Structure formats: structure tokens, C-alpha cells
Amino acid sequence: MLVSIDSLKTLLHITGSSEDSLLQAILESAQAQVEAYIGYKIEETIYTDETFDLNWEKKFILPNYPVTLIASIAINNGGVWDPLATYTLQTKKGMIVHDDFFPRGYGRLKVSYTAWYTEATAPQAIKQAILSLATLSYQSNQSGGIKREKIDGASEIEYADNTSSSSQIFISLNPYRRYA
């Protein structure tokens, strides 16, 4: 998770651990909503021996980025994997720039790398969105979704509508969205 239960508990002024499993589920749901909105998984993942097709270009963009580490990178030269020693990595874009041209062909590039974020490296806007969505969810859960209830001879119940709050949270994530 990119946001700890302790961070959420601090925000909600909760002490003790009696609600930890509920808070964990809420955080997982909030992170899943953020991932669905921005269009990619955000938690750090290791990709091993992924192969890619090449087309005589100096640049290649990995499908998962930002890239935090390249463990190995090799070019297939007639069935022999030769390590690629001279390249530059643009981590935020996941772009590998070769000093020469990448050779053309199917399955010519093999890369093992780590991409996405940890709690320490995630952009503050993404962590804040997860916390905000989790807070809305927790508050809705605590109130049963009821914003106001009036009993004065007749019952009147107004249900909480978090649509505008959620919309504002998602708008803050627009810089991180990827479109297919």
C-alpha cells in the first residue's frame, strides 16, 4: 500500500487497533479507485526478463514507468543475449536511450526492471487522493451514509452525496492519468 494505516488513523484521529481491518480494506479500495482512474498500477512491481520488439530507433519506452531500477538489459544478437552497456535511462518516462540504434526485430530487447512507487517515492497528490477517498469512505461508513436526519412529527432523512468531493479528488489526479 502507498498509504499506511497509521497515516489514515492520524488523519481520522483514531487510536487503538480495533478498526484496523476496516481501515485496511478502505485503503485498499481507495488505492484501487485511484489506479482505475489514472489507468495503471501504482505500487512498486518487479518485471523480470520482459522481451520487446525493436525498430531501428534510438529510444525505447518501457510500458511501466516511472522506472526506479534496471536490473539487466540485453540485446538478442542471433540467439545470444549481449548486455547493453551504453544507454541512458529517463526514469520518469521509462525511456531507454541507446547511444547507437536499437537493432530491428521481434523479441530483440530483454529487460528486468522495477517500476512504480513505494510509500516513500509516490507523488504527494496520489497519496493525498488515496487518503481523501479513504476518509470519505470511512465517514460514510460511520454515518451509514446519512448526512442529516430530522424527526419532528415526521421523519426526514437526507443521504450523504460524496459525488462532488470525489470528483474534486479525481480531478487532482489528472496530471497522472494515462490514456490508451
C-alpha angles and dihedrals in degrees: 000000000000092000123048126226087238091060091052093045090052091051092048094042092238122155126186129034104261092108098039096111091050091048091048090053091047092050092049090050092048092050090048090052091051091048091049092050098046093040104237145068111268105190118096112272133180116225114198128202097341112175126212139188118245134207113193095279132137093223134055125183117211113224093234120056160208088052116211099180141010107207095181140352126186142170121224108233106183096320096322118105108221116192113244105232103172114060141110124226122213096200100195093053097034088233121157112201115197120210087226129021123294109244117250121250149088117291093359098137124061119186134177111194148148121238142176130032144312123203088265097049103037116112112260091236091060093047091046091051091052091049093047094050091046091050092051091048093048093048091048090049092051094049095041086240092294116132099179135004122189123190111185108138087310129046120244122183127183117193120219115254111201093174096109093044091049091047091055090050092051092046088059088060096056094101088060098048121114120204123209 
